[in-house]
PDB file of C-alpha atoms and ligand atoms in Angstrom:
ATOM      1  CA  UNK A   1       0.000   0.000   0.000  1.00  0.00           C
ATOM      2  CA  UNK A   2       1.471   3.087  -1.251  1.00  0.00           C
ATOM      3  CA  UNK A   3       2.531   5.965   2.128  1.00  0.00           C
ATOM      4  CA  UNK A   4      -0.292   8.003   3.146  1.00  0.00           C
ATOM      5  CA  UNK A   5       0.467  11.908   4.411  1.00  0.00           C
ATOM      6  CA  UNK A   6      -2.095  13.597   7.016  1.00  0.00           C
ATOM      7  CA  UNK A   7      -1.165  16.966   7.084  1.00  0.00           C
ATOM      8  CA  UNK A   8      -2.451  19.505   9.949  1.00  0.00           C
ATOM      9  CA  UNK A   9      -2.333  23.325   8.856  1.00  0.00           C
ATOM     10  CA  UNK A  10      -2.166  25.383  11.781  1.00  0.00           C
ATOM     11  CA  UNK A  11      -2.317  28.791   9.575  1.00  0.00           C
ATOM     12  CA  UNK A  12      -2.019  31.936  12.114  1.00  0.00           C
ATOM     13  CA  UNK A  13      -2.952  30.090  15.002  1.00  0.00           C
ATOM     14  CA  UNK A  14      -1.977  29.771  18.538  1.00  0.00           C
ATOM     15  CA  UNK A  15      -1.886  32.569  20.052  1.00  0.00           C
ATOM     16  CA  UNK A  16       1.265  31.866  21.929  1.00  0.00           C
ATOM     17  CA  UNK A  17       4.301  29.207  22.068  1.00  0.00           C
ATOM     18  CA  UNK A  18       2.466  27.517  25.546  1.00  0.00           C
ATOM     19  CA  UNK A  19      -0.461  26.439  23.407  1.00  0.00           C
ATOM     20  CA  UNK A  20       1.513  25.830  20.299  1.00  0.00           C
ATOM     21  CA  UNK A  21       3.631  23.573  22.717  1.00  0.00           C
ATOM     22  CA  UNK A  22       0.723  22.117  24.838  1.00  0.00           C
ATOM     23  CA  UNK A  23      -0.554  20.908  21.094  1.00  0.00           C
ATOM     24  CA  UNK A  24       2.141  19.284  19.740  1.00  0.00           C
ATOM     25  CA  UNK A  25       3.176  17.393  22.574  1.00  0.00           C
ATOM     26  CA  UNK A  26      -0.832  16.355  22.802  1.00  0.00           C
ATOM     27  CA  UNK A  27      -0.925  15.307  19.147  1.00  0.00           C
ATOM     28  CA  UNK A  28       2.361  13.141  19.600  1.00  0.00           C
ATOM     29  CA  UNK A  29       1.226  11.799  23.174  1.00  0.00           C
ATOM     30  CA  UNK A  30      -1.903  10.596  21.824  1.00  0.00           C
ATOM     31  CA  UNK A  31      -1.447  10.105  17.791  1.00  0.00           C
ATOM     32  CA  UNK A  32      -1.799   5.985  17.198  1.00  0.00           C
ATOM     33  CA  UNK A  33       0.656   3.755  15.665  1.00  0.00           C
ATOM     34  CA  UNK A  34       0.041   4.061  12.302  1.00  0.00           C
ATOM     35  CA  UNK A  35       2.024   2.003   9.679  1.00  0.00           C
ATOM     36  CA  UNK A  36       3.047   3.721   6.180  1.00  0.00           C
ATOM     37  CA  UNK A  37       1.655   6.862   7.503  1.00  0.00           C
ATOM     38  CA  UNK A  38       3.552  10.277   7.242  1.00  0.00           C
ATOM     39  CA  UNK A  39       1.873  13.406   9.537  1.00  0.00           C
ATOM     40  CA  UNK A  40       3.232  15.983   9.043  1.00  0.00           C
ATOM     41  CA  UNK A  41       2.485  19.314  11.245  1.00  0.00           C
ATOM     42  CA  UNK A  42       2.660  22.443   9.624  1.00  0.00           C
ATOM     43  CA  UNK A  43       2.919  25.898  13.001  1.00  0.00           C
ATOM     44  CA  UNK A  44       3.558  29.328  12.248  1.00  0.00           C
ATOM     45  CA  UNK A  45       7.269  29.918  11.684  1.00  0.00           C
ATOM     46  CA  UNK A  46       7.442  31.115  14.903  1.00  0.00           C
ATOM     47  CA  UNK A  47       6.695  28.205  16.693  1.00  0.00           C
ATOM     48  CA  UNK A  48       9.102  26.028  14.090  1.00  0.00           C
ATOM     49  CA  UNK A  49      12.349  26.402  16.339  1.00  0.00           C
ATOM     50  CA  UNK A  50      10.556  25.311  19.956  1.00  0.00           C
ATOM     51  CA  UNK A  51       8.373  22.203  17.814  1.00  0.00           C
ATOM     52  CA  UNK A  52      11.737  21.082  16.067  1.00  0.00           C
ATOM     53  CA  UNK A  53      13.913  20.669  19.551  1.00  0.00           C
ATOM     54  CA  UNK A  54      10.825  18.301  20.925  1.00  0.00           C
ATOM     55  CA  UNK A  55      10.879  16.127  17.981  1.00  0.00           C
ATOM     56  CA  UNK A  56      14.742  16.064  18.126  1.00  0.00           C
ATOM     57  CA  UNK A  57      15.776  16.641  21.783  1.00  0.00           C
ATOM     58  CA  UNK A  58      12.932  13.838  22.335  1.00  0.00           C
ATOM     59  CA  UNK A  59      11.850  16.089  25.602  1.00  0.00           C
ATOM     60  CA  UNK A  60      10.633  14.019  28.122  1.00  0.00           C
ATOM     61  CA  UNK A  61       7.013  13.291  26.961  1.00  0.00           C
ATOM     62  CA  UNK A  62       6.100  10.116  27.716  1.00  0.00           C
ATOM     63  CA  UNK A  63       5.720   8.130  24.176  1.00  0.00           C
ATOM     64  CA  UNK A  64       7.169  10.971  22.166  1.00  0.00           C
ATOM     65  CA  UNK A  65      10.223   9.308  21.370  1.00  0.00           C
ATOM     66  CA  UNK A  66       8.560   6.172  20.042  1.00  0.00           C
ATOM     67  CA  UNK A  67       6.918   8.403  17.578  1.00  0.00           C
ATOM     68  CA  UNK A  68       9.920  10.530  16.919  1.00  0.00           C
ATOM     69  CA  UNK A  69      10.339   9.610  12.939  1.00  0.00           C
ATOM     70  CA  UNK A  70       6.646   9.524  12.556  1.00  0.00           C
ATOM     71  CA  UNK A  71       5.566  13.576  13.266  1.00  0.00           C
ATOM     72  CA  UNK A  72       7.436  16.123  11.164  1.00  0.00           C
ATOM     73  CA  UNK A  73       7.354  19.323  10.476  1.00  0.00           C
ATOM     74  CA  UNK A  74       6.269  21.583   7.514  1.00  0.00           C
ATOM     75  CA  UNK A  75       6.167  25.003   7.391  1.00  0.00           C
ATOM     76  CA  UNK A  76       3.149  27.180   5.867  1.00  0.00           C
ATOM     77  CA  UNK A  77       5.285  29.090   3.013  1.00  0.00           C
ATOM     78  CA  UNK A  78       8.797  29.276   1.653  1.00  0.00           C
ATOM     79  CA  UNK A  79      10.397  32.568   0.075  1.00  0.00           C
ATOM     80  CA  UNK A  80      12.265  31.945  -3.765  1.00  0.00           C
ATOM     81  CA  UNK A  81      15.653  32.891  -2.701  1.00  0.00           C
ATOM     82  CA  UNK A  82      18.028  31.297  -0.112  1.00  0.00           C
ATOM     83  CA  UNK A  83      19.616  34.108   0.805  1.00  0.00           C
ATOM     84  CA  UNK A  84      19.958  38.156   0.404  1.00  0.00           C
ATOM     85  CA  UNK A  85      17.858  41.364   1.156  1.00  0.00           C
ATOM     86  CA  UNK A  86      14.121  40.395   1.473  1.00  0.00           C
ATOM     87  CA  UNK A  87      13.129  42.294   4.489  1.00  0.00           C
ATOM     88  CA  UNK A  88      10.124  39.639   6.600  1.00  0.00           C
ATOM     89  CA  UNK A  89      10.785  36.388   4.506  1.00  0.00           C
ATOM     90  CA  UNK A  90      12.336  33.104   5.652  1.00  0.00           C
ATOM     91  CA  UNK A  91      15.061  31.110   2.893  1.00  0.00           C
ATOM     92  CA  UNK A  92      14.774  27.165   2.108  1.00  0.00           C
ATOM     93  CA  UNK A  93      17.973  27.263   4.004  1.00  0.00           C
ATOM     94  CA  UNK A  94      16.609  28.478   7.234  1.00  0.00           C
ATOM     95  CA  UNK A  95      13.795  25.950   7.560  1.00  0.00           C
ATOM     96  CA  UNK A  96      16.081  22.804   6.597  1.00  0.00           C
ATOM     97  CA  UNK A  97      18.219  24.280   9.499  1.00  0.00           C
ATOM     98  CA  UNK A  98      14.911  23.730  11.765  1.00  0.00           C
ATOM     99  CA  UNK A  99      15.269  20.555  10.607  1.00  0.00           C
ATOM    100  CA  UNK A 100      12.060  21.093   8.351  1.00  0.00           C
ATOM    101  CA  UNK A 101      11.147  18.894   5.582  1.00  0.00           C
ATOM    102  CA  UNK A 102       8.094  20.145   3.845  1.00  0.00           C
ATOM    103  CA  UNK A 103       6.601  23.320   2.650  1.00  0.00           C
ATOM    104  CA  UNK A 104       3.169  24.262   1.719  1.00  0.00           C
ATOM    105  CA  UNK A 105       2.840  26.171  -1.746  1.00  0.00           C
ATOM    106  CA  UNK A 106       0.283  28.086  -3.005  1.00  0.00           C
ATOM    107  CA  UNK A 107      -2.176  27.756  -0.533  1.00  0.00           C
ATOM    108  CA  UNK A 108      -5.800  29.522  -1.177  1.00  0.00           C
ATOM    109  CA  UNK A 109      -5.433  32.005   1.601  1.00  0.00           C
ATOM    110  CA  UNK A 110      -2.324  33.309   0.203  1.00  0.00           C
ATOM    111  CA  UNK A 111      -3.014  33.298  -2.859  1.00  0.00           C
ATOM    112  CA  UNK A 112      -6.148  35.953  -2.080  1.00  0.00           C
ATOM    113  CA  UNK A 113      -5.077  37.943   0.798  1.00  0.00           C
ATOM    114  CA  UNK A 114      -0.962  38.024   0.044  1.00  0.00           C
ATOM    115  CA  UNK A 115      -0.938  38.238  -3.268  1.00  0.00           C
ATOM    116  CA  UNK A 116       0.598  35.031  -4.333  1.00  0.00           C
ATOM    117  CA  UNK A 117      -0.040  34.562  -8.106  1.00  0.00           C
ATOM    118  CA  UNK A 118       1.329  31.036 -10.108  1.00  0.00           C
ATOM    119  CA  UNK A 119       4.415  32.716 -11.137  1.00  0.00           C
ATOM    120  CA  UNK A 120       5.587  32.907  -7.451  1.00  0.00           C
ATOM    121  CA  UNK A 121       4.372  30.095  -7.073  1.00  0.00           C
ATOM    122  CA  UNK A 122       6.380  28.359  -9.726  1.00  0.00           C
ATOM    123  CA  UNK A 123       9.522  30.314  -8.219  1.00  0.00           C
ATOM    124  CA  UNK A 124       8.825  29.140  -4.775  1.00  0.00           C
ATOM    125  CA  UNK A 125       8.152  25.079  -5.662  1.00  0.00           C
ATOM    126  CA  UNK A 126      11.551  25.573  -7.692  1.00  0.00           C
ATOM    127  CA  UNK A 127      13.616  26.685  -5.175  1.00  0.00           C
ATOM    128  CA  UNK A 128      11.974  24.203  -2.401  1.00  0.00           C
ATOM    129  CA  UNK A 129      12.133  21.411  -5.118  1.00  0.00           C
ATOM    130  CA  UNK A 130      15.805  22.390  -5.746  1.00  0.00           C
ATOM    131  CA  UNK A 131      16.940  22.894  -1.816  1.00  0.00           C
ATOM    132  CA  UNK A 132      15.225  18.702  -1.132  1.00  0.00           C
ATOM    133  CA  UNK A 133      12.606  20.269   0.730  1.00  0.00           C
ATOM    134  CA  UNK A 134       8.863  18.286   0.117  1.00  0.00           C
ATOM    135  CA  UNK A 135       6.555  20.491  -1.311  1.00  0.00           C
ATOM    136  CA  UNK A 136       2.891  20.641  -1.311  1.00  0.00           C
ATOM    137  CA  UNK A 137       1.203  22.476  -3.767  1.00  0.00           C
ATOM    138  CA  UNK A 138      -1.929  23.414  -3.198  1.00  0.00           C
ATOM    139  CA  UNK A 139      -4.906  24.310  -6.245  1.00  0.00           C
ATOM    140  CA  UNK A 140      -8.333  24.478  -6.272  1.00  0.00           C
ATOM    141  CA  UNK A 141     -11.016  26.229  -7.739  1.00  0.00           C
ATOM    142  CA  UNK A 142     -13.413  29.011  -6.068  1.00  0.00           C
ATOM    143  CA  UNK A 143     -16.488  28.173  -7.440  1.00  0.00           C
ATOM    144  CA  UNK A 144     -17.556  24.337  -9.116  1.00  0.00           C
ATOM    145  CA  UNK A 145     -19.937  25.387 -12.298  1.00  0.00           C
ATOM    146  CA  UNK A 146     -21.874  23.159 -13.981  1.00  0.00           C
ATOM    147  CA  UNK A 147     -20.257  23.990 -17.634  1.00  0.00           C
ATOM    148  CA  UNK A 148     -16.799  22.737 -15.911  1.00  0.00           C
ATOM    149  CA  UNK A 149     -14.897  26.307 -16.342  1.00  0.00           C
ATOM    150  CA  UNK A 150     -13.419  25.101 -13.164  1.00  0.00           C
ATOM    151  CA  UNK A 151     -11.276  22.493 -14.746  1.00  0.00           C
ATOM    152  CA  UNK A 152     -10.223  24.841 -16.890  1.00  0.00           C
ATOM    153  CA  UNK A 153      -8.875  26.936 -13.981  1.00  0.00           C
ATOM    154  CA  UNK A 154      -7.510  24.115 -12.329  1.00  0.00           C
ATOM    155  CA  UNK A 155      -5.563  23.444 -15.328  1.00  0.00           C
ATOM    156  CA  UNK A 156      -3.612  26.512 -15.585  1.00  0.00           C
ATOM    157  CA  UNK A 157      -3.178  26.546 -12.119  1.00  0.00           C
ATOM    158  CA  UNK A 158      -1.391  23.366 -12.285  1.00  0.00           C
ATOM    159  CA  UNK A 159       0.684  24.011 -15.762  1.00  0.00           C
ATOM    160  CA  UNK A 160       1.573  27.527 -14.328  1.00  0.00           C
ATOM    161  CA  UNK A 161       2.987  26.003 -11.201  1.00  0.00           C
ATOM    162  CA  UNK A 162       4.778  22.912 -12.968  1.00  0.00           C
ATOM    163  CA  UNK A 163       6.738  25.809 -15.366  1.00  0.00           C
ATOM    164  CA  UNK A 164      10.116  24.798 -16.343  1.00  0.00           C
ATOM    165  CA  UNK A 165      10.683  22.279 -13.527  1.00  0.00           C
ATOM    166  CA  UNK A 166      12.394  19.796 -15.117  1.00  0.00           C
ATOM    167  CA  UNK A 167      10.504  15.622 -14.753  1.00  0.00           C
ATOM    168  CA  UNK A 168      13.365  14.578 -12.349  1.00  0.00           C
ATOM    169  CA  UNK A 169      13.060  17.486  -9.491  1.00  0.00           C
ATOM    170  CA  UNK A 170       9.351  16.214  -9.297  1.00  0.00           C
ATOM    171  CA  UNK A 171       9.859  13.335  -6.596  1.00  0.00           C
ATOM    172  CA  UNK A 172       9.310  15.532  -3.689  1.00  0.00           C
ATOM    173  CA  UNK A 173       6.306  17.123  -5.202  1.00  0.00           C
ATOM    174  CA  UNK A 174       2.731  16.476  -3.813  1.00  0.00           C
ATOM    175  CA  UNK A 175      -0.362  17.988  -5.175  1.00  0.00           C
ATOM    176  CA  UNK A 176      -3.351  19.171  -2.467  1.00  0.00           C
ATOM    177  CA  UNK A 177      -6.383  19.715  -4.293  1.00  0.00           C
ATOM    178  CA  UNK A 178      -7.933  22.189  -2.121  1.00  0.00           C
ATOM    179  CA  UNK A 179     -11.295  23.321  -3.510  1.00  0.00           C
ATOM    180  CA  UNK A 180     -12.032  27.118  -2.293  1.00  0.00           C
ATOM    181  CA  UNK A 181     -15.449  26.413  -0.902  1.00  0.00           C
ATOM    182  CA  UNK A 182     -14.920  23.516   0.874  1.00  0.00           C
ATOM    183  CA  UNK A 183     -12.099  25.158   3.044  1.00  0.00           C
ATOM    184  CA  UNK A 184     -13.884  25.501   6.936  1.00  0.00           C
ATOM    185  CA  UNK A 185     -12.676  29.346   7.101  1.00  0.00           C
ATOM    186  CA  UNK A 186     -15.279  30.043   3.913  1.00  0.00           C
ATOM    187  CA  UNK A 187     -18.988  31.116   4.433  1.00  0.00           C
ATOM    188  CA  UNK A 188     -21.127  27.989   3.899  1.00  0.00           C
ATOM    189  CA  UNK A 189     -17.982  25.433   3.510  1.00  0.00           C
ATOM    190  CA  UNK A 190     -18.901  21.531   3.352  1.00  0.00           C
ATOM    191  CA  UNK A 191     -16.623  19.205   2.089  1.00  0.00           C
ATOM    192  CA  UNK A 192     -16.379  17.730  -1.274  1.00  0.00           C
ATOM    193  CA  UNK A 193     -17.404  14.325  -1.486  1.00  0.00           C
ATOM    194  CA  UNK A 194     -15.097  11.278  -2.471  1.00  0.00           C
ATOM    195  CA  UNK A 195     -16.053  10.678  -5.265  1.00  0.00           C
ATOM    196  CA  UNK A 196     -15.520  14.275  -6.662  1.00  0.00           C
ATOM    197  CA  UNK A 197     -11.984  13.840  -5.625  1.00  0.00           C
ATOM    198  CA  UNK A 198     -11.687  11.125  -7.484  1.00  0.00           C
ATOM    199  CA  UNK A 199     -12.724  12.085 -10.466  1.00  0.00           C
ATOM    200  CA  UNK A 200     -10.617  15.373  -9.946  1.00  0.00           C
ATOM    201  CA  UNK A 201      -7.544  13.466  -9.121  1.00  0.00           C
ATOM    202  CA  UNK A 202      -8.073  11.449 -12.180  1.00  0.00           C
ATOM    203  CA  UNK A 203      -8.409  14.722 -14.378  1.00  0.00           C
ATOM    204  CA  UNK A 204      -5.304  15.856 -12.624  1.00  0.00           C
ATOM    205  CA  UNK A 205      -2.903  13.338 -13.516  1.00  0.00           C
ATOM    206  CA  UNK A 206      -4.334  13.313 -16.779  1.00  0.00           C
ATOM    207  CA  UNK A 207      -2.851  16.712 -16.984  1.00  0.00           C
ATOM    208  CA  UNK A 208       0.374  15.509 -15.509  1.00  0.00           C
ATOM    209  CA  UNK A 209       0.579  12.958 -17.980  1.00  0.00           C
ATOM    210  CA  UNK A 210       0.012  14.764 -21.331  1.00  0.00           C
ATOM    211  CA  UNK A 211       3.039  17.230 -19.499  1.00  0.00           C
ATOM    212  CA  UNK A 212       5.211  15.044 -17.730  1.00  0.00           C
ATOM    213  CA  UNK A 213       4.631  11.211 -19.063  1.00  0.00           C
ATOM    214  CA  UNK A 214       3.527   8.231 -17.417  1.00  0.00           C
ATOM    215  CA  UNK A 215       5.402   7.883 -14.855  1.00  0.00           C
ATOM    216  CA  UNK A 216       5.026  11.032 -13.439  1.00  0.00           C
ATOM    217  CA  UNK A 217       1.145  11.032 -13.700  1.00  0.00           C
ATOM    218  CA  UNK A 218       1.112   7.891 -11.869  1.00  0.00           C
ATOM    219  CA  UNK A 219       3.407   8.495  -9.060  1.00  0.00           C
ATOM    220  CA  UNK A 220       2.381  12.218  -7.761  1.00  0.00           C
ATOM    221  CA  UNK A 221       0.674  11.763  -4.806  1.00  0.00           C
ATOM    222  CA  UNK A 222      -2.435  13.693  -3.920  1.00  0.00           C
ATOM    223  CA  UNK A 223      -3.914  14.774  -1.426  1.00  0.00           C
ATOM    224  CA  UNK A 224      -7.077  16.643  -0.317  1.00  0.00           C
ATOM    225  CA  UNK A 225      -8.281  19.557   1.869  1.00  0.00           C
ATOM    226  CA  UNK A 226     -11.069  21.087   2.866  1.00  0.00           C
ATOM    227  CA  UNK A 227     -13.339  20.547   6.297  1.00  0.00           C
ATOM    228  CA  UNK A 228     -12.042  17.342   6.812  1.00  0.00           C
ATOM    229  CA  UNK A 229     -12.713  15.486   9.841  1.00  0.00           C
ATOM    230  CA  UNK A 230     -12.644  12.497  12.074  1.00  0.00           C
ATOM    231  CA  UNK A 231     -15.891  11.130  10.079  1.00  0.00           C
ATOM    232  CA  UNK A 232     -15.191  12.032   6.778  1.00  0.00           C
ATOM    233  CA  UNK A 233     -11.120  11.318   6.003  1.00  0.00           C
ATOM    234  CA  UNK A 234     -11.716   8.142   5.519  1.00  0.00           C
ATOM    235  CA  UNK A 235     -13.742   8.022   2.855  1.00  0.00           C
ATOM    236  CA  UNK A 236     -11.537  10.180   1.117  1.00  0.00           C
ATOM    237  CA  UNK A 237      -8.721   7.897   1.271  1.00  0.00           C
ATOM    238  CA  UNK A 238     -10.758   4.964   0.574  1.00  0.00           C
ATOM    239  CA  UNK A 239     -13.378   5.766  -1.875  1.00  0.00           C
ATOM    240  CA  UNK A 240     -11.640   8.793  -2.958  1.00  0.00           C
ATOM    241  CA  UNK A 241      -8.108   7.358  -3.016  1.00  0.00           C
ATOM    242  CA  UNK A 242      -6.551  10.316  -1.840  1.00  0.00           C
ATOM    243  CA  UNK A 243      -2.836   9.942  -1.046  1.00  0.00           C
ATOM    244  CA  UNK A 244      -3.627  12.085   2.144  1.00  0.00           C
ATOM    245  CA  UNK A 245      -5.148  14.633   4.035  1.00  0.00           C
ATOM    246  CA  UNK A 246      -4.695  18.472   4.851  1.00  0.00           C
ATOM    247  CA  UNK A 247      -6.466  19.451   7.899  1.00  0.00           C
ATOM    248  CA  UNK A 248      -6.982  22.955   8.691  1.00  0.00           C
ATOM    249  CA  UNK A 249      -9.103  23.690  11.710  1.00  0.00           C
ATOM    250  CA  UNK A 250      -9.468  20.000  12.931  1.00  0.00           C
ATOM    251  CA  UNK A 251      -5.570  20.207  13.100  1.00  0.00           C
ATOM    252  CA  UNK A 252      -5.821  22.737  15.821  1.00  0.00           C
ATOM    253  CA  UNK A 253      -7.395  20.755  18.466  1.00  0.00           C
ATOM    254  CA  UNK A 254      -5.406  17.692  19.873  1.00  0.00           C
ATOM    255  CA  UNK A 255      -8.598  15.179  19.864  1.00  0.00           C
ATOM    256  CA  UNK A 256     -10.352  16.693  16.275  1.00  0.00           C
ATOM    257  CA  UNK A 257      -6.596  15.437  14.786  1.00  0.00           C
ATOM    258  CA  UNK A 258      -6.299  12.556  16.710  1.00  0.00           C
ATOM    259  CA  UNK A 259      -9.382  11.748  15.689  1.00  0.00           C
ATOM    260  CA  UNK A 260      -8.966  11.888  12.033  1.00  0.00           C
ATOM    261  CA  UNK A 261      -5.727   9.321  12.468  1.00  0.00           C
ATOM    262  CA  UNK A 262      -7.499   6.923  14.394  1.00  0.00           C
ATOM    263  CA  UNK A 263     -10.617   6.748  11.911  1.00  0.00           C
ATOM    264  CA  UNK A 264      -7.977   5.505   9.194  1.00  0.00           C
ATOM    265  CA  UNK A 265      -6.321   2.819  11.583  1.00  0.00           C
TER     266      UNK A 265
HETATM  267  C1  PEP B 301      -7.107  24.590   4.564  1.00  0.00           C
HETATM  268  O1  PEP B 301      -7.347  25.788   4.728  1.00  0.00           O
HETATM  269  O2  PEP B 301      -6.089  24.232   3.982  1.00  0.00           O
HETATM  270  C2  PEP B 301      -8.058  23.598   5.047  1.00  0.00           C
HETATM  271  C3  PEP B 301      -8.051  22.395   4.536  1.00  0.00           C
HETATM  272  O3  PEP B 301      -8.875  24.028   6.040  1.00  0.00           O
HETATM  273  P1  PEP B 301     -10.096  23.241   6.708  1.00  0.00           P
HETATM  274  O4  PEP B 301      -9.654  21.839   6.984  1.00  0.00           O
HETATM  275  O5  PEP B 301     -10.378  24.005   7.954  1.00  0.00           O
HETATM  276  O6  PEP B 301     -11.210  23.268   5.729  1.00  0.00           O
END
């Protein structure tokens, strides 16, 4: 069975290191076993440096250490450059120091309120791509139409953010299909259903195969978002076949994310 990834997206939330602390340490007290599963918890950058030295100095937290290699950290957003005068933004460099592994890309949020368009985007999963770190890059659509305009969208979203990255820097890339108005945060959110992901996911590699081959199409894993929970992730691993999860607001409560692991035990 191919490695699943549950991802937890804390976005500008907690309020303070205590709490950011208090819910890590809860999440890897109380996360199951799981085998061939990755989680991966993305903080504010702020938080990175104090969440890194309990996964690595193995703090004294009771089964922590057990799942040591199992909880890792990603961070919310990566700047293009590794080093030089970019007054507020944080290198590729920086977070592998942290001893991060994975980056989100693109996510909805920043694309509307920061500005991030699909050419920074592109930049960004280069330089991640380039620097080892795992990327996930997230798309989705606003609005689902009947006529299908939204594929269409989704498309260029997806050829934008591929843009002269070259077929073998693609292993560390993961796709999140995110769709707008299924994210929590948004007026009216539900989730997408399974089966929508699955045909989505299926129209997505279709795209990665006409740009990047077979191989390619076949082995980018992909994941979904939006108002997951403990009763619904399953089905979109099973039914949907999603290669994972990205939580966002049932990743900032220990037993909501604990939750969602233990329904796919
Ligand atoms: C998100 O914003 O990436 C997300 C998936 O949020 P939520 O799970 O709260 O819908």
């Amino acid at each position: 069975m191919a490695k699943k990834f549950i991802v937890a997206n804390w976005k500008m939330n907690p309020n303070s290191v205590k709490e950011a602390e208090a819910l890590f340490i809860g999440v890897c007290k109380s996360a199951p076993k799981m085998k061939n599963t990755e989680v991966v918890v993305c903080p504010p950058f702020v938080y990175l440096d104090r969440l890194s030295g309990i996964i690595h100095n193995a703090m004294p937290i009771g089964r922590q250490a057990k799942y040591k290699n199992q909880i890792n950290l990603g961070s919310q957003d990566v700047f293009w450059e590794n080093r030089g005068s970019y007054t507020g933004e944080i290198s590729p460099l920086m977070l592998k120091d942290f001893g991060v592994k994975y980056v989100i890309v693109g996510h909805s949020e920043r694309r509307k309120y920061l500005m991030a368009n699909n050419e920074i985007i592109n930049k960004k999963i280069k330089t991640a791509l380039k620097n080892n770190l795992k990327v996930f890059f997230c798309v989705g659509e606003e609005e689902r139409d009947e006529k299908g305009k939204y594929l269409k969208f989704l498309k260029e979203e997806i050829i934008e953010g591929f843009k002269k990255i070259p077929k073998d820097n693609l292993k560390n890339l993961f796709i999140v299909y995110e769709p707008i108005w299924a994210i929590s945060s948004n007026k009216g959110a539900a989730a997408d259903t399974p089966r929508n992901f699955l045909e989505t996911s299926i129209y997505i590699r279709k795209i990665l195969f006409f740009r990047f081959g077979r191989k390619v199409a076949h082995k980018v894993p992909i994941l979904y978002g939006g108002s997951v929970d403990g009763k619904n992730a399953r089905g979109f691993l099973e039914e949907g076949r999603a290669d994972g999860i990205l939580a966002g607001r049932a990743g900032l409560k220990v037993k909501s994310f604990v939750d969602i692991l233990k329904s796919l035990k």
